[in-house]
Amino acid sequence: MIAWGRMVRSLTFGLAIAVVAIGLLPFLVVFLMSDLSGLIELDSTPFFAFASKFIRWGK
């Protein structure tokens, strides 16, 4: 017997993950291109500022 409910749930979850991944792809490409061209400084990113508080890289 095939569990149709489980199969539909898995397909729905997989499609939702795929839609999110495809939706984030343009933002990741723009971030990569700006990082490669040097437009983004490491000190100015919010993630680095947040992480430096815990790692104590910042002052």
Short mmCIF file of C-alpha atoms in Angstrom, two decimals:
data_model
loop_
_atom_site.label_atom_id
_atom_site.label_comp_id
_atom_site.label_asym_id
_atom_site.label_seq_id
_atom_site.Cartn_x
_atom_site.Cartn_y
_atom_site.Cartn_z
CA MET A 1 0.00 0.00 0.00
CA ILE A 2 1.18 3.47 -0.81
CA ALA A 3 0.75 6.18 1.76
CA TRP A 4 -0.66 8.90 -0.50
CA GLY A 5 -0.83 11.47 2.26
CA ARG A 6 2.84 11.06 3.09
CA MET A 7 3.82 11.26 -0.57
CA VAL A 8 1.79 14.43 -1.16
CA ARG A 9 3.23 15.98 2.00
CA SER A 10 6.79 15.18 0.87
CA LEU A 11 6.17 16.60 -2.60
CA THR A 12 4.64 19.75 -1.16
CA PHE A 13 7.57 20.25 1.20
CA GLY A 14 10.07 19.63 -1.61
CA LEU A 15 8.34 22.10 -3.91
CA ALA A 16 8.25 24.73 -1.15
CA ILE A 17 12.00 24.32 -0.57
CA ALA A 18 12.61 24.57 -4.34
CA VAL A 19 10.54 27.76 -4.64
CA VAL A 20 12.42 29.38 -1.76
CA ALA A 21 15.80 28.34 -3.20
CA ILE A 22 14.94 29.66 -6.68
CA GLY A 23 13.58 32.86 -5.15
CA LEU A 24 16.81 33.50 -3.22
CA LEU A 25 19.06 32.76 -6.19
CA PRO A 26 19.00 36.30 -7.72
CA PHE A 27 19.90 37.85 -4.36
CA LEU A 28 22.78 35.42 -3.91
CA VAL A 29 24.08 36.16 -7.42
CA VAL A 30 23.97 39.92 -6.78
CA PHE A 31 25.74 39.45 -3.45
CA LEU A 32 28.41 37.28 -5.08
CA MET A 33 29.00 39.76 -7.89
CA SER A 34 29.26 42.72 -5.53
CA ASP A 35 31.60 40.77 -3.26
CA LEU A 36 33.85 39.80 -6.16
CA SER A 37 34.00 43.36 -7.45
CA GLY A 38 34.93 44.68 -4.00
CA LEU A 39 31.81 46.74 -3.37
CA ILE A 40 31.14 45.01 -0.06
CA GLU A 41 33.52 45.53 2.81
CA LEU A 42 33.64 42.79 5.42
CA ASP A 43 33.37 45.25 8.32
CA SER A 44 30.13 46.77 7.05
CA THR A 45 28.06 43.60 6.85
CA PRO A 46 25.56 43.11 9.68
CA PHE A 47 26.52 39.45 10.04
CA PHE A 48 30.18 40.32 10.64
CA ALA A 49 29.24 43.00 13.16
CA PHE A 50 26.98 40.54 14.99
CA ALA A 51 29.55 37.73 14.90
CA SER A 52 32.38 39.97 16.05
CA LYS A 53 30.58 40.62 19.33
CA PHE A 54 30.77 36.92 20.16
CA ILE A 55 34.21 36.23 18.69
CA ARG A 56 35.61 39.50 20.12
CA TRP A 57 37.26 40.58 16.86
CA GLY A 58 35.77 44.03 17.21
CA LYS A 59 36.64 46.57 19.86
#
